[in-house]
Amino acid sequence: MTFLASATTIPMPAVGCGPAVGCAPDVGQVPVDCPAPSAPGPAVPGLAVFGAPRLLAGLIGVDGLGRLDGLGRLDGSGGVDGTQGVDGSEGMNGARGVGGPGRTDRLDRVAHLARHGSPPVLSASELVALAEDTGLRGRGGAGFPFARKVRAVMEGRRRTGGRVAVVVNGSEGEPGCLKDTVLLLFAPHLVLDGALLAARALGAEEIAVGVTRADVARSVRRAIAERGPLSTPVRAELLAERFVTGEGTALTDSLNRGPGLPSGRKVRSSERGLHGLPTLLSNTETYAQLAVAARLGALGYRATGDPAEPGTVLLTVAGERVVEAPTGVPLARVLALCGLGPGQGVLIGGYHGTWLPPSAAGTALLSRDDLAAYGAVLGAGAVLPLPEGTCPAGETVRVARWMAAESAGQCGPCVLGLPALADALGQAVGGGGQRALDAVRDRMRAVEQRGACSHPDGTARFIASALAAFPDEFAGHAGGAGCGRPVLGALPVPGEAAYGVGGAPQASDRRRSGDRAAAATSARPHAPEQRLLVDWTLCQGHGLCADLVPGMVRLGPDGYPERAAMPLPARMRRRAQLAVRRCPALALRVQDGE
């Protein structure tokens, strides 16, 4: 076995049309961007596989990191379960990759078909059966069962006379996650296969692919053009780079030419999405996995990975290397084969995720059930080990300040609460004492369940997990002792200079559009008979409601109501209705029990 000394980054090859590539012809109204061939592209991560790859199959420049069997254990054969490796090689053994080092080639339509063959055509019922038999779940963060999404769209189709749509979420806003970028840059046809397969099964009238990188948009548009005329129109849209862009209602709003903000209400895309139609919305990797499963069949797909959660998963390790591995692989094995260790701990699931201490990182398996035992979820597949030489408290402050600046700017508790939380954390780490640490916890409670999306909750969860994982570090810094280590910036944050331990985002930054997203719709509490609800997308902090419904609505330190939903006793209904009518921002409403 060969251990890699470090994760490497390889330059992205040109995905537009240059003299060495040749321009693909325009097809219909599909635009094909042709950048100057000399223009340098942004860096993308190195690619690696364990055993025989599926999603990354056929890509030149993929490193083989080790021979693993279907459950992520080392075996002595040449590949997974004794099969051959990619392109007939004797397995992936680290000494030899799929192709030459230092470069990765994009699979065009011809190379894609040569590697994967043509996908089958499935009916809607066959699509549901395949998703159920393979246990396919969304790979964008929430892990929602794909079969349930398809069924919900089928139900919605009956209400709209057969009109539905399909959306591919390629916005990928998490700074430590680049797997979807890799797929759309290097294997876009695999993603399109899955989206078209689902669209044809459902009779969808359109497929929209939402991305936030110009190079990714060019790659997808080029892939669309390479396919020629399609029975289902496909378009790729370049969207604003905001943390919330990937949230379901924000994504469909962007694709509908809206401002691209979360709706503030729990609206499932399967009920109302693209153009108001029932929409099958899922992540880039999910559609790629569907394309692989359709070709292999349920039994073939289940031959790899954890029997309870079969298949492979794409992981972004340390923000630098995208790895395809069987589900259920030991986390420690992934890190070791990438030349890394758990360090001071490993953040799983990105900046809305959970820290695992080194002891847990040494035993955890990368499966849904196993991670749940540690209170963690794999989310979009970000795996971020924290090196020994950096300060955990300082790294947490950097991320908290960046997350505060990533507010969509539409709900007061997020716009004001998250910067206040980040400032409180910075004061505590700067030697503010126990009172400052207590203020951090108070600020966390003040933002929970009060946003138009889950961004405030996820940020508070990240900080709470860091406080629990590194209690001595934060106590020492609050007490003025510090740790003596520098802040190396091990956790990737766009715009490094603005988010150091000594600095804070400018006020204008708090409303700016950010670089990353992975947000999901926040769940509402169980409904009593009636509730008074605050719509955070409209609330402007006037505070009149607290005067009109005293004892029921209380204002937080930021001047906004403390809670988003309040049980409404019968004796208070008249006053509540008065508050609804008099709210200057129309942000209040009374909702009957569900």
Coordinates of C-alpha atoms in Angstrom, one line a residue:
M1 CA 0.0 0.0 0.0
T2 CA 1.3 3.5 -0.8
F3 CA 0.5 6.3 1.5
L4 CA 0.3 9.7 -0.2
A5 CA 2.5 12.3 1.4
S6 CA -0.1 15.1 1.0
A7 CA -3.3 15.9 -0.9
T8 CA -2.5 17.5 -4.2
T9 CA -4.3 20.1 -6.3
I10 CA -4.2 19.8 -10.0
P11 CA -5.0 22.6 -12.4
M12 CA -8.4 22.4 -14.2
P13 CA -8.1 21.7 -17.9
A14 CA -9.9 24.1 -20.2
V15 CA -13.6 23.0 -20.4
G16 CA -14.5 25.6 -23.0
C17 CA -13.7 25.4 -26.7
G18 CA -10.0 26.0 -27.7
P19 CA -8.0 25.1 -30.8
A20 CA -6.9 21.9 -29.2
V21 CA -10.5 20.8 -28.4
G22 CA -12.6 22.1 -31.2
C23 CA -15.9 23.9 -30.9
A24 CA -19.0 21.9 -30.4
P25 CA -21.8 23.2 -32.6
D26 CA -24.7 25.1 -31.1
V27 CA -27.8 23.0 -30.8
G28 CA -31.1 24.8 -30.8
Q29 CA -31.0 27.6 -28.3
V30 CA -28.3 26.1 -26.0
P31 CA -25.4 28.6 -25.6
V32 CA -21.9 27.2 -25.7
D33 CA -19.4 29.6 -24.1
C34 CA -15.9 29.6 -25.7
P35 CA -13.4 31.3 -23.5
A36 CA -9.9 32.2 -24.7
P37 CA -7.7 29.1 -24.5
S38 CA -5.0 30.9 -22.7
A39 CA -7.3 32.0 -19.8
P40 CA -6.2 30.1 -16.6
G41 CA -9.0 28.2 -14.8
P42 CA -9.5 27.9 -11.1
A43 CA -7.9 25.0 -9.2
V44 CA -9.9 21.9 -8.6
P45 CA -9.1 19.2 -6.1
G46 CA -7.1 16.0 -6.8
L47 CA -9.3 12.9 -7.5
A48 CA -8.9 9.5 -5.9
V49 CA -10.8 6.2 -5.6
F50 CA -10.8 3.2 -3.4
G51 CA -11.2 0.0 -5.4
A52 CA -13.1 0.1 -8.7
P53 CA -14.6 3.6 -9.1
R54 CA -18.1 4.3 -10.4
L55 CA -18.7 8.0 -10.5
L56 CA -15.1 8.8 -11.3
A57 CA -14.6 5.9 -13.6
G58 CA -12.7 6.7 -16.8
L59 CA -11.2 10.0 -15.7
I60 CA -7.5 10.2 -16.5
G61 CA -5.4 11.5 -13.6
V62 CA -7.4 9.7 -10.9
D63 CA -5.1 8.3 -8.2
G64 CA -5.8 4.8 -6.8
L65 CA -5.4 5.0 -3.0
G66 CA -5.7 1.4 -2.0
R67 CA -7.5 -1.8 -2.5
L68 CA -10.7 -2.1 -0.5
D69 CA -13.5 -4.6 -0.6
G70 CA -17.1 -3.7 -0.7
L71 CA -17.2 -2.9 3.0
G72 CA -14.2 -0.7 2.9
R73 CA -11.7 -3.3 4.3
L74 CA -8.4 -4.0 2.8
D75 CA -8.2 -7.1 0.7
G76 CA -5.4 -8.8 -1.1
S77 CA -6.9 -8.9 -4.6
G78 CA -6.5 -6.6 -7.5
G79 CA -9.6 -4.4 -7.0
V80 CA -12.9 -4.6 -5.2
D81 CA -13.9 -8.2 -4.4
G82 CA -11.2 -9.5 -6.8
T83 CA -12.4 -7.5 -9.8
Q84 CA -10.1 -5.6 -12.1
G85 CA -9.5 -1.9 -11.7
V86 CA -10.3 0.8 -14.2
D87 CA -9.5 0.2 -17.8
G88 CA -8.4 -3.4 -17.2
S89 CA -5.6 -2.5 -14.7
E90 CA -4.8 -4.9 -11.9
G91 CA -6.6 -2.9 -9.3
M92 CA -5.9 0.5 -7.8
N93 CA -2.8 0.1 -5.7
G94 CA -1.4 3.6 -5.3
A95 CA 1.7 2.9 -7.4
R96 CA -0.4 3.5 -10.5
G97 CA -3.4 5.7 -11.1
V98 CA -5.8 5.5 -13.9
G99 CA -3.7 7.8 -16.1
G100 CA -0.7 10.1 -15.9
P101 CA -0.2 12.3 -12.8
G102 CA -0.9 16.0 -12.8
R103 CA -3.9 16.1 -15.1
T104 CA -7.5 15.1 -15.4
D105 CA -9.4 14.9 -18.6
R106 CA -13.1 15.7 -19.0
L107 CA -15.2 12.9 -20.4
D108 CA -16.9 14.2 -23.5
R109 CA -20.0 12.4 -24.9
V110 CA -18.1 9.8 -26.9
A111 CA -15.7 9.0 -24.0
H112 CA -18.7 8.8 -21.6
L113 CA -20.6 6.3 -23.7
A114 CA -17.4 4.3 -24.3
R115 CA -16.9 4.0 -20.5
H116 CA -20.5 3.7 -19.3
G117 CA -22.7 2.7 -22.2
S118 CA -26.2 4.0 -22.9
P119 CA -28.6 4.3 -19.9
P120 CA -31.9 2.4 -19.9
V121 CA -35.3 3.9 -20.2
L122 CA -37.4 3.5 -17.1
S123 CA -41.1 4.2 -16.3
A124 CA -42.1 6.1 -13.3
S125 CA -42.9 3.0 -11.3
E126 CA -39.6 1.4 -12.4
L127 CA -37.8 4.5 -11.2
V128 CA -39.4 4.3 -7.8
A129 CA -38.6 0.6 -7.5
L130 CA -35.0 1.2 -8.4
A131 CA -34.6 4.0 -5.9
E132 CA -36.2 1.8 -3.2
D133 CA -34.3 -1.3 -4.0
T134 CA -30.9 0.5 -4.0
G135 CA -31.8 2.6 -0.9
L136 CA -30.8 5.7 -2.8
R137 CA -30.8 8.9 -0.7
G138 CA -30.1 12.5 -1.6
R139 CA -26.4 13.4 -1.4
G140 CA -26.8 17.1 -0.9
G141 CA -27.0 17.1 2.9
A142 CA -30.4 16.1 4.2
G143 CA -30.2 12.5 2.9
F144 CA -33.9 12.4 2.0
P145 CA -35.0 9.1 0.4
F146 CA -35.1 9.6 -3.4
A147 CA -38.1 7.3 -3.9
R148 CA -40.2 9.4 -1.6
K149 CA -39.3 12.5 -3.7
V150 CA -40.3 10.8 -6.9
R151 CA -43.6 9.6 -5.4
A152 CA -44.4 13.1 -4.1
V153 CA -43.8 14.6 -7.6
M154 CA -46.0 11.9 -9.1
E155 CA -48.8 12.9 -6.7
G156 CA -48.3 16.5 -7.6
R157 CA -48.4 15.7 -11.3
R158 CA -52.0 14.5 -10.9
R159 CA -52.9 18.0 -9.5
T160 CA -51.3 19.9 -12.4
G161 CA -52.5 17.8 -15.4
G162 CA -49.2 16.0 -15.9
R163 CA -46.9 19.1 -15.8
V164 CA -43.7 18.6 -13.8
A165 CA -40.0 19.7 -13.9
V166 CA -36.6 18.4 -12.8
V167 CA -33.9 20.5 -11.1
V168 CA -30.2 19.6 -10.6
N169 CA -28.8 21.4 -7.6
G170 CA -25.1 22.0 -8.5
S171 CA -24.7 25.2 -6.5
E172 CA -22.4 23.6 -3.8
G173 CA -21.8 26.4 -1.4
E174 CA -19.9 24.6 1.3
P175 CA -16.3 25.9 1.4
G176 CA -14.9 22.4 2.3
C177 CA -16.9 20.6 -0.4
L178 CA -16.1 20.3 -4.1
K179 CA -17.5 16.9 -5.2
D180 CA -20.3 18.3 -7.3
T181 CA -18.0 20.7 -9.0
V182 CA -15.7 17.8 -9.9
L183 CA -18.6 15.8 -11.3
L184 CA -19.9 18.6 -13.5
L185 CA -16.4 19.6 -14.7
F186 CA -15.2 16.1 -15.5
A187 CA -18.2 13.8 -15.8
P188 CA -21.2 16.0 -16.7
H189 CA -22.8 13.4 -18.9
L190 CA -23.3 11.1 -15.9
V191 CA -25.2 13.7 -14.1
L192 CA -27.3 14.6 -17.2
D193 CA -28.0 10.9 -17.7
G194 CA -29.6 10.7 -14.3
A195 CA -31.6 13.9 -14.7
L196 CA -32.8 12.9 -18.2
L197 CA -33.7 9.4 -16.9
A198 CA -35.9 10.9 -14.2
A199 CA -37.4 13.5 -16.5
R200 CA -38.4 10.9 -19.1
A201 CA -39.9 8.7 -16.4
L202 CA -42.0 11.6 -15.0
G203 CA -42.8 13.2 -18.3
A204 CA -41.1 16.5 -17.2
E205 CA -41.2 19.4 -19.5
E206 CA -37.9 20.9 -18.5
I207 CA -34.6 20.2 -16.7
A208 CA -32.7 23.1 -15.1
V209 CA -29.2 22.8 -13.7
G210 CA -28.3 25.5 -11.2
V211 CA -24.6 26.2 -10.6
T212 CA -22.5 29.1 -9.1
R213 CA -19.2 28.7 -11.0
A214 CA -18.6 30.0 -14.5
D215 CA -16.3 27.1 -15.4
V216 CA -18.9 24.6 -14.3
A217 CA -21.7 26.4 -16.3
R218 CA -19.5 26.2 -19.4
S219 CA -18.9 22.5 -18.9
V220 CA -22.6 21.7 -18.5
R221 CA -23.6 23.8 -21.5
R222 CA -21.0 22.1 -23.6
A223 CA -22.2 18.7 -22.5
I224 CA -25.8 19.7 -23.4
A225 CA -24.6 20.7 -26.9
E226 CA -22.7 17.5 -27.3
R227 CA -25.9 15.5 -26.9
G228 CA -27.7 17.2 -29.8
P229 CA -31.5 17.7 -29.8
L230 CA -33.2 16.3 -26.6
S231 CA -36.7 15.2 -26.0
T232 CA -36.6 17.2 -22.7
P233 CA -35.1 20.7 -22.9
V234 CA -32.1 21.2 -20.6
R235 CA -30.7 24.5 -19.5
A236 CA -27.7 25.4 -17.2
E237 CA -28.1 28.6 -15.2
L238 CA -25.2 30.5 -13.5
L239 CA -26.7 31.7 -10.2
A240 CA -25.5 34.2 -7.5
E241 CA -22.8 32.9 -5.2
R242 CA -24.6 33.0 -1.8
F243 CA -24.5 30.6 1.0
V244 CA -28.3 30.2 0.8
T245 CA -28.4 29.5 -3.0
G246 CA -28.6 25.8 -2.5
E247 CA -31.7 25.9 -0.2
G248 CA -34.6 24.4 -2.1
T249 CA -36.9 27.5 -2.3
A250 CA -34.0 29.8 -2.9
L251 CA -32.7 27.7 -5.8
T252 CA -36.0 27.4 -7.6
D253 CA -36.6 31.1 -7.0
S254 CA -33.2 31.8 -8.7
L255 CA -34.0 29.6 -11.6
N256 CA -37.4 31.4 -11.9
R257 CA -35.4 34.7 -12.3
G258 CA -36.2 35.8 -8.8
P259 CA -33.9 37.2 -6.1
G260 CA -32.9 33.7 -5.0
L261 CA -33.9 34.0 -1.3
P262 CA -35.5 31.3 0.9
S263 CA -39.2 31.7 1.1
G264 CA -39.3 31.6 4.9
R265 CA -42.1 29.0 4.7
K266 CA -41.9 25.3 4.4
V267 CA -42.7 24.7 0.8
R268 CA -41.6 21.4 -0.7
S269 CA -40.4 21.5 -4.3
S270 CA -42.4 18.4 -5.0
E271 CA -45.5 20.6 -4.4
R272 CA -44.3 23.9 -5.9
G273 CA -40.9 24.5 -7.5
L274 CA -39.7 25.5 -11.0
H275 CA -42.3 27.7 -12.6
G276 CA -44.7 26.7 -9.8
L277 CA -44.8 23.1 -11.0
P278 CA -44.2 20.0 -8.9
T279 CA -40.4 19.6 -9.2
L280 CA -38.0 16.7 -8.6
L281 CA -35.1 18.6 -7.0
S282 CA -32.0 16.8 -6.0
N283 CA -28.2 17.1 -5.8
T284 CA -25.7 16.6 -8.6
E285 CA -24.2 13.4 -7.0
T286 CA -27.7 12.0 -6.5
Y287 CA -28.4 12.1 -10.2
A288 CA -25.0 10.6 -11.0
Q289 CA -25.7 7.8 -8.5
L290 CA -29.1 7.2 -10.2
A291 CA -27.4 6.9 -13.6
V292 CA -25.0 4.3 -12.3
A293 CA -27.7 2.4 -10.5
A294 CA -29.9 2.3 -13.6
R295 CA -27.1 0.6 -15.6
L296 CA -26.0 -1.8 -12.8
G297 CA -29.5 -2.7 -11.6
A298 CA -30.3 -3.0 -7.9
L299 CA -28.3 -6.2 -7.3
G300 CA -25.2 -4.9 -9.0
Y301 CA -25.4 -1.5 -7.2
R302 CA -25.8 -3.2 -3.8
A303 CA -22.7 -5.3 -4.4
T304 CA -20.5 -2.5 -3.1
G305 CA -20.7 -0.6 0.2
D306 CA -22.6 -1.0 3.5
P307 CA -25.5 -3.4 3.0
A308 CA -27.8 -1.0 4.9
E309 CA -26.6 1.9 2.7
P310 CA -25.2 0.4 -0.5
G311 CA -23.1 2.1 -3.2
T312 CA -20.2 4.6 -3.1
V313 CA -20.0 8.1 -1.8
L314 CA -18.0 11.1 -2.9
L315 CA -16.0 12.8 -0.1
T316 CA -14.1 16.1 -0.1
V317 CA -11.2 15.5 2.3
A318 CA -9.5 18.6 3.8
G319 CA -11.1 20.7 1.0
E320 CA -8.5 19.5 -1.4
R321 CA -9.1 15.9 -2.6
V322 CA -12.3 14.4 -3.8
V323 CA -12.4 10.7 -3.0
E324 CA -14.9 8.1 -4.1
A325 CA -15.2 5.3 -1.6
P326 CA -17.7 2.5 -0.6
T327 CA -20.2 3.5 2.0
G328 CA -19.3 2.2 5.4
V329 CA -15.5 2.8 4.9
P330 CA -13.7 3.7 8.1
L331 CA -13.0 7.4 8.5
A332 CA -9.5 6.7 9.7
R333 CA -8.8 4.7 6.5
V334 CA -9.9 7.6 4.3
L335 CA -7.7 10.0 6.2
A336 CA -4.7 7.7 6.3
L337 CA -4.8 6.9 2.6
C338 CA -4.9 10.6 1.9
G339 CA -1.8 11.0 4.1
L340 CA -3.7 12.6 6.9
G341 CA -4.6 11.9 10.5
P342 CA -7.5 13.0 12.7
G343 CA -5.4 15.7 14.2
Q344 CA -7.2 17.5 17.0
G345 CA -10.6 16.4 15.6
V346 CA -12.5 16.0 12.4
L347 CA -15.4 18.2 11.3
I348 CA -18.0 16.0 9.5
G349 CA -20.7 17.6 7.3
G350 CA -19.2 21.0 6.8
Y351 CA -20.0 24.2 8.6
H352 CA -23.4 23.1 9.7
G353 CA -21.9 19.9 10.9
T354 CA -20.4 18.2 13.9
W355 CA -16.9 17.8 15.3
L356 CA -15.7 14.3 16.1
P357 CA -12.9 14.0 18.7
P358 CA -9.8 12.0 17.6
S359 CA -11.0 8.9 19.5
A360 CA -14.3 8.9 17.6
A361 CA -12.6 9.6 14.3
G362 CA -10.5 6.5 14.9
T363 CA -13.6 4.2 15.1
A364 CA -16.3 5.9 13.1
L365 CA -17.5 4.5 9.8
L366 CA -18.8 6.8 7.0
S367 CA -22.3 5.6 7.0
R368 CA -25.6 7.2 8.0
D369 CA -26.3 4.9 10.9
D370 CA -22.8 4.8 12.4
L371 CA -22.3 8.6 12.3
A372 CA -25.7 9.0 14.0
A373 CA -24.3 7.3 17.0
Y374 CA -21.8 10.2 17.3
G375 CA -24.5 12.8 16.7
A376 CA -23.2 13.6 13.2
V377 CA -24.4 13.3 9.7
L378 CA -22.2 13.1 6.6
G379 CA -24.2 15.8 4.8
A380 CA -22.7 16.8 1.5
G381 CA -19.5 14.7 2.2
A382 CA -17.1 17.3 3.6
V383 CA -14.4 15.8 5.9
L384 CA -12.2 18.4 7.5
P385 CA -9.5 17.2 9.9
L386 CA -8.0 19.9 12.1
P387 CA -4.2 19.8 12.1
E388 CA -2.3 19.8 15.5
G389 CA -0.4 23.0 14.8
T390 CA -3.4 25.4 14.6
C391 CA -5.6 27.0 17.3
P392 CA -9.1 25.4 17.4
A393 CA -10.6 28.5 19.0
G394 CA -9.2 30.8 16.5
E395 CA -10.3 28.6 13.6
T396 CA -13.8 28.6 15.0
V397 CA -13.9 32.4 15.2
R398 CA -12.8 32.6 11.5
V399 CA -15.6 30.4 10.4
A400 CA -18.2 32.0 12.6
R401 CA -17.4 35.4 11.2
W402 CA -17.6 34.2 7.7
M403 CA -20.9 32.5 8.3
A404 CA -22.3 35.7 9.9
A405 CA -21.4 37.6 6.7
E406 CA -23.2 35.0 4.6
S407 CA -26.6 36.0 5.7
A408 CA -29.1 36.5 2.9
G409 CA -30.0 39.8 4.5
Q410 CA -33.7 39.2 4.7
C411 CA -34.5 38.2 8.4
G412 CA -33.4 40.4 11.3
P413 CA -32.3 37.7 13.8
C414 CA -29.9 36.3 11.1
V415 CA -28.6 39.7 9.9
L416 CA -28.1 41.0 13.4
G417 CA -27.9 37.8 15.5
L418 CA -25.2 35.9 13.7
P419 CA -22.7 38.9 13.7
A420 CA -23.5 39.4 17.4
L421 CA -22.8 35.7 18.0
A422 CA -19.5 35.8 16.1
D423 CA -18.5 39.0 17.9
A424 CA -19.3 37.4 21.3
L425 CA -17.2 34.4 20.4
G426 CA -14.3 36.6 19.3
Q427 CA -14.5 38.4 22.7
A428 CA -14.5 35.2 24.6
V429 CA -11.5 33.8 22.7
G430 CA -9.8 37.2 23.2
G431 CA -9.8 36.7 27.0
G432 CA -13.3 37.9 27.9
G433 CA -13.7 35.4 30.7
Q434 CA -16.5 33.1 31.7
R435 CA -19.1 35.9 31.3
A436 CA -18.1 36.1 27.6
L437 CA -18.5 32.4 27.1
D438 CA -21.9 32.5 28.8
A439 CA -22.8 35.4 26.4
V440 CA -21.9 33.1 23.4
R441 CA -24.4 30.5 24.6
D442 CA -27.0 33.1 25.2
R443 CA -26.5 34.4 21.6
M444 CA -26.8 30.8 20.2
R445 CA -30.1 30.4 21.9
A446 CA -31.3 33.8 20.6
V447 CA -30.9 32.8 16.9
E448 CA -32.2 29.2 17.0
Q449 CA -35.4 28.5 15.0
R450 CA -35.7 32.2 14.1
G451 CA -34.5 32.3 10.5
A452 CA -36.1 32.1 7.1
C453 CA -33.8 29.1 6.5
S454 CA -31.6 26.8 8.6
H455 CA -28.5 29.0 8.3
P456 CA -28.8 30.5 11.9
D457 CA -29.5 27.0 13.4
G458 CA -26.6 25.4 11.5
T459 CA -24.2 28.2 12.5
A460 CA -25.2 27.9 16.1
R461 CA -24.8 24.1 15.9
F462 CA -21.3 24.4 14.5
I463 CA -20.2 26.7 17.4
A464 CA -21.9 24.6 20.0
S465 CA -20.1 21.5 18.6
A466 CA -16.8 23.3 18.7
L467 CA -17.4 24.4 22.3
A468 CA -18.1 20.8 23.2
A469 CA -15.2 19.3 21.3
F470 CA -12.6 21.8 22.6
P471 CA -13.7 22.9 26.0
D472 CA -10.3 23.3 27.5
E473 CA -9.2 25.4 24.5
F474 CA -12.1 27.9 24.8
A475 CA -11.8 28.0 28.6
G476 CA -8.1 28.7 28.4
H477 CA -8.5 31.5 25.8
A478 CA -11.4 33.0 27.8
G479 CA -9.2 33.0 30.9
G480 CA -6.5 34.9 29.0
A481 CA -4.0 32.0 28.8
G482 CA -4.4 31.1 25.2
C483 CA -2.7 28.2 23.6
G484 CA 0.3 29.8 21.9
R485 CA -0.5 28.3 18.5
P486 CA -1.1 30.4 15.4
V487 CA -4.4 30.3 13.4
L488 CA -3.2 28.6 10.2
G489 CA -6.5 28.8 8.3
A490 CA -6.9 25.0 8.2
L491 CA -10.7 25.4 7.8
P492 CA -11.3 26.8 4.3
V493 CA -12.8 30.3 4.3
P494 CA -13.2 32.4 1.2
G495 CA -11.6 35.9 1.7
E496 CA -9.1 34.9 4.3
A497 CA -8.0 38.5 5.2
A498 CA -11.4 39.6 6.4
Y499 CA -11.9 36.8 8.9
G500 CA -8.8 36.5 11.0
V501 CA -9.1 36.3 14.7
G502 CA -8.3 40.0 15.2
G503 CA -10.8 41.3 12.6
A504 CA -14.5 41.3 12.1
P505 CA -16.6 41.6 9.0
Q506 CA -17.6 45.1 8.0
A507 CA -21.2 46.0 8.3
S508 CA -21.6 45.9 4.5
D509 CA -20.2 42.4 4.5
R510 CA -23.1 41.2 6.6
R511 CA -25.5 41.6 3.7
R512 CA -23.1 40.7 0.9
S513 CA -23.6 37.6 -1.3
G514 CA -21.3 34.9 -0.1
D515 CA -19.4 32.1 -1.9
R516 CA -20.9 29.0 -0.4
A517 CA -24.1 27.3 0.5
A518 CA -25.6 24.2 1.8
A519 CA -28.7 25.3 3.5
A520 CA -31.8 23.4 4.1
T521 CA -35.4 24.4 5.0
S522 CA -35.8 24.8 8.7
A523 CA -38.5 22.6 10.4
R524 CA -41.3 24.2 12.3
P525 CA -42.5 23.1 15.7
H526 CA -45.5 20.9 16.2
A527 CA -48.7 23.0 15.7
P528 CA -51.0 23.5 18.7
E529 CA -54.7 24.5 18.1
Q530 CA -53.7 28.0 16.9
R531 CA -50.3 29.8 16.7
L532 CA -49.1 33.3 16.2
L533 CA -46.4 33.1 13.6
V534 CA -43.6 35.6 12.7
D535 CA -42.4 35.6 9.0
W536 CA -38.7 36.4 9.3
T537 CA -38.5 37.4 5.7
L538 CA -40.8 40.4 6.4
C539 CA -40.2 41.3 10.1
Q540 CA -38.4 44.6 10.5
G541 CA -38.2 44.7 14.3
H542 CA -40.8 47.4 14.9
G543 CA -41.7 45.8 18.2
L544 CA -45.4 46.8 18.2
C545 CA -46.4 43.2 18.6
A546 CA -44.8 43.0 22.1
D547 CA -47.0 46.0 23.2
L548 CA -50.2 44.6 21.6
V549 CA -49.8 41.0 22.8
P550 CA -48.0 41.5 26.2
G551 CA -46.7 38.4 27.9
M552 CA -46.9 36.4 24.7
V553 CA -44.5 38.2 22.4
R554 CA -41.2 39.0 24.0
L555 CA -38.4 40.9 22.2
G556 CA -34.8 39.6 22.1
P557 CA -31.7 41.8 22.7
D558 CA -31.7 42.6 19.0
G559 CA -35.3 44.1 19.2
Y560 CA -36.9 41.2 17.2
P561 CA -39.4 38.7 18.7
E562 CA -37.6 35.9 20.5
R563 CA -39.7 33.1 18.9
A564 CA -41.0 32.4 15.4
A565 CA -44.1 30.5 16.6
M566 CA -46.1 31.0 19.8
P567 CA -49.1 29.0 21.0
L568 CA -52.2 31.2 21.0
P569 CA -54.5 30.9 24.0
A570 CA -58.2 31.6 23.3
R571 CA -58.1 34.6 25.6
M572 CA -55.4 36.2 23.5
R573 CA -56.9 35.7 20.1
R574 CA -58.5 39.2 19.8
R575 CA -55.3 40.9 20.7
A576 CA -53.3 38.7 18.3
Q577 CA -55.6 39.6 15.5
L578 CA -55.1 43.2 16.3
A579 CA -51.4 42.7 16.2
V580 CA -51.6 41.0 12.8
R581 CA -53.6 44.0 11.4
R582 CA -51.3 46.6 12.9
C583 CA -47.9 45.1 12.1
P584 CA -46.3 47.7 9.7
A585 CA -44.3 44.9 7.9
L586 CA -47.3 42.5 7.6
A587 CA -45.0 39.9 9.2
L588 CA -47.5 38.4 11.6
R589 CA -50.2 35.8 10.9
V590 CA -52.4 33.4 12.9
Q591 CA -52.4 29.8 11.8
D592 CA -54.9 27.1 12.7
G593 CA -53.6 23.8 13.9
E594 CA -52.6 21.2 11.3

